[in-house]
Coordinates of C-alpha atoms and ligand atoms in Angstrom, one line a residue:
X1 CA 33.1 -29.7 -50.9
X2 CA 29.6 -29.3 -49.3
X3 CA 27.4 -32.3 -49.1
X4 CA 24.4 -31.7 -51.4
X5 CA 21.7 -31.9 -48.6
X6 CA 23.7 -29.5 -46.4
X7 CA 24.1 -27.1 -49.3
X8 CA 20.4 -27.2 -50.1
X9 CA 19.6 -26.6 -46.4
X10 CA 22.1 -23.7 -46.1
X11 CA 20.5 -22.1 -49.3
X12 CA 17.2 -22.5 -47.7
X13 CA 18.6 -20.8 -44.6
X14 CA 19.8 -17.9 -46.7
X15 CA 16.2 -17.3 -47.8
X16 CA 15.0 -17.6 -44.2
X17 CA 17.5 -14.9 -43.1
X18 CA 16.4 -12.7 -46.0
X19 CA 12.8 -13.2 -45.0
X20 CA 13.7 -12.2 -41.4
X21 CA 15.2 -9.1 -42.8
X22 CA 12.1 -8.4 -44.9
X23 CA 9.8 -9.1 -41.9
X24 CA 11.8 -6.6 -39.7
X25 CA 11.7 -4.0 -42.4
X26 CA 8.0 -4.4 -42.6
X27 CA 7.8 -4.0 -38.8
X28 CA 9.9 -0.9 -39.2
X29 CA 7.5 0.6 -41.7
X30 CA 4.6 -0.2 -39.4
X31 CA 6.4 1.6 -36.5
X32 CA 6.9 4.6 -38.6
X33 CA 3.3 4.6 -39.6
X34 CA 2.2 4.8 -35.8
X35 CA 4.9 7.4 -34.9
X36 CA 7.2 5.1 -33.1
X37 CA 10.3 6.1 -35.0
X38 CA 12.7 4.8 -32.3
X39 CA 11.1 1.3 -32.6
X40 CA 11.3 1.8 -36.4
X41 CA 15.0 2.6 -36.1
X42 CA 15.6 -0.6 -34.0
X43 CA 13.7 -2.7 -36.5
X44 CA 15.8 -1.3 -39.5
X45 CA 19.0 -2.1 -37.6
X46 CA 17.6 -5.6 -37.0
X47 CA 16.8 -5.9 -40.8
X48 CA 20.3 -5.0 -41.6
X49 CA 21.7 -7.7 -39.1
X50 CA 19.5 -10.3 -40.8
X51 CA 20.9 -9.4 -44.2
X52 CA 24.4 -9.8 -42.8
X53 CA 23.4 -13.3 -41.4
X54 CA 22.3 -14.2 -45.0
X55 CA 25.6 -12.9 -46.4
X56 CA 27.6 -14.9 -43.8
X57 CA 25.9 -18.1 -45.1
X58 CA 26.3 -17.0 -48.7
X59 CA 30.0 -16.4 -48.4
X60 CA 30.5 -19.8 -46.6
X61 CA 28.7 -21.8 -49.4
X62 CA 31.0 -20.1 -51.9
X63 CA 34.2 -20.6 -49.7
X64 CA 33.5 -24.3 -49.6
X65 CA 33.1 -24.6 -53.4
X66 CA 29.3 -24.9 -53.2
X67 CA 26.7 -23.1 -55.3
X68 CA 24.4 -20.4 -53.9
X69 CA 20.9 -20.7 -55.3
X70 CA 18.5 -17.9 -54.2
X71 CA 14.9 -18.7 -53.5
X72 CA 11.7 -16.6 -53.6
X73 CA 10.9 -14.6 -50.4
X74 CA 7.4 -14.4 -49.1
X75 CA 5.6 -11.2 -48.6
X76 CA 5.7 -10.2 -45.0
X77 CA 2.6 -8.9 -43.0
X78 CA 2.0 -5.0 -43.0
X79 CA 0.1 -4.6 -39.8
X80 CA 1.2 -5.7 -36.4
X81 CA -1.4 -4.5 -34.0
X82 CA 0.7 -3.0 -31.3
X83 CA 4.3 -2.6 -30.2
X84 CA 3.8 -5.6 -27.8
X85 CA 2.1 -7.9 -30.4
X86 CA 5.0 -7.0 -32.8
X87 CA 7.6 -8.0 -30.3
X88 CA 5.8 -11.1 -29.2
X89 CA 5.8 -12.0 -33.0
X90 CA 9.5 -11.2 -33.1
X91 CA 10.3 -13.5 -30.2
X92 CA 8.2 -16.3 -31.7
X93 CA 10.0 -15.7 -35.1
X94 CA 13.4 -15.9 -33.5
X95 CA 12.5 -19.1 -31.5
X96 CA 11.5 -20.7 -34.9
X97 CA 14.8 -19.5 -36.4
X98 CA 16.7 -21.1 -33.5
X99 CA 14.9 -24.4 -34.4
X100 CA 16.1 -24.0 -38.0
X101 CA 19.6 -23.4 -37.0
X102 CA 19.6 -26.3 -34.6
X103 CA 18.3 -28.6 -37.4
X104 CA 21.1 -27.3 -39.7
X105 CA 23.7 -28.1 -36.9
X106 CA 22.2 -31.6 -36.5
X107 CA 22.5 -32.2 -40.2
X108 CA 26.2 -31.1 -40.2
X109 CA 26.7 -33.6 -37.3
X110 CA 25.0 -36.4 -39.3
X111 CA 27.2 -35.6 -42.3
X112 CA 30.3 -35.5 -40.1
X113 CA 31.0 -32.1 -41.5
X114 CA 33.2 -30.6 -38.8
X115 CA 34.0 -27.4 -40.6
X116 CA 30.3 -26.5 -41.0
X117 CA 29.6 -27.4 -37.3
X118 CA 32.3 -24.9 -36.3
X119 CA 31.0 -22.3 -38.8
X120 CA 27.4 -22.8 -37.4
X121 CA 28.4 -22.2 -33.8
X122 CA 28.4 -18.4 -34.4
X123 CA 24.7 -18.8 -35.4
X124 CA 23.8 -20.9 -32.4
X125 CA 25.3 -18.3 -30.1
X126 CA 23.7 -15.4 -32.0
X127 CA 20.3 -17.0 -31.6
X128 CA 20.7 -16.9 -27.8
X129 CA 21.2 -13.1 -28.0
X130 CA 18.3 -12.7 -30.6
X131 CA 15.9 -14.4 -28.2
X132 CA 17.2 -12.6 -25.2
X133 CA 16.9 -9.1 -26.8
X134 CA 13.3 -9.8 -28.0
X135 CA 12.3 -11.3 -24.6
X136 CA 13.7 -8.2 -22.7
X137 CA 11.6 -5.8 -24.9
X138 CA 8.5 -7.9 -24.6
X139 CA 8.9 -7.8 -20.8
X140 CA 9.4 -4.0 -20.8
X141 CA 6.3 -3.6 -23.0
X142 CA 4.2 -5.7 -20.6
X143 CA 5.5 -3.6 -17.7
X144 CA 4.6 -0.4 -19.6
X145 CA 1.1 -1.6 -20.3
X146 CA -1.0 1.3 -21.6
X147 CA 1.0 4.1 -20.2
X148 CA 2.0 6.3 -23.2
X149 CA 4.8 8.0 -21.3
X150 CA 6.5 4.6 -20.8
X151 CA 6.1 3.8 -24.5
X152 CA 7.6 7.2 -25.4
X153 CA 10.6 6.6 -23.1
X154 CA 11.2 3.1 -24.6
X155 CA 10.9 4.6 -28.1
X156 CA 13.7 7.0 -27.3
X157 CA 15.8 4.3 -25.8
X158 CA 15.4 2.1 -28.9
X159 CA 16.4 5.0 -31.1
X160 CA 19.8 4.8 -29.6
X161 CA 20.6 1.4 -31.0
X162 CA 23.8 1.4 -33.2
X163 CA 24.3 -0.6 -36.4
Ligands
FEO1 FE1 19.2 -14.3 -38.2 FE2 17.4 -13.0 -36.1 O1 18.5 -14.4 -36.5

């Protein structure tokens, strides 16, 4: 069985992952509106990954005999200013999610729930990758500055993301 507080916090995290998916889908729509379809593709793939994260948590709660309770998801912003501002926001968002995952892990330690600690290790590792990916793109966009040719090349590169 899942401890009640742990279950409530995982349910909260399901919502957080779905909000991440919604946020990246909003970013994707913004990219399409400014003719950056490669960026738009990358963000849609990211939105799909976030949905998978939510489902991983969803399946875990059920497997542990708990109860999934879905919560309301906030409306994401529609405008993001520029590709750089959008990726800076992405990085800040992922850093915030890392904090939430760390809090969840700490709670599992406090509750002496070893199975949940092991389950959450996947998310801890995933957050390292999420932050690294966003950081790399922020750095590339800073290097590109206001050279449209560089932005077009990066757009083509991001269009090649699988998933
Ligand atoms: Fe679900 Fe972007 O971490």
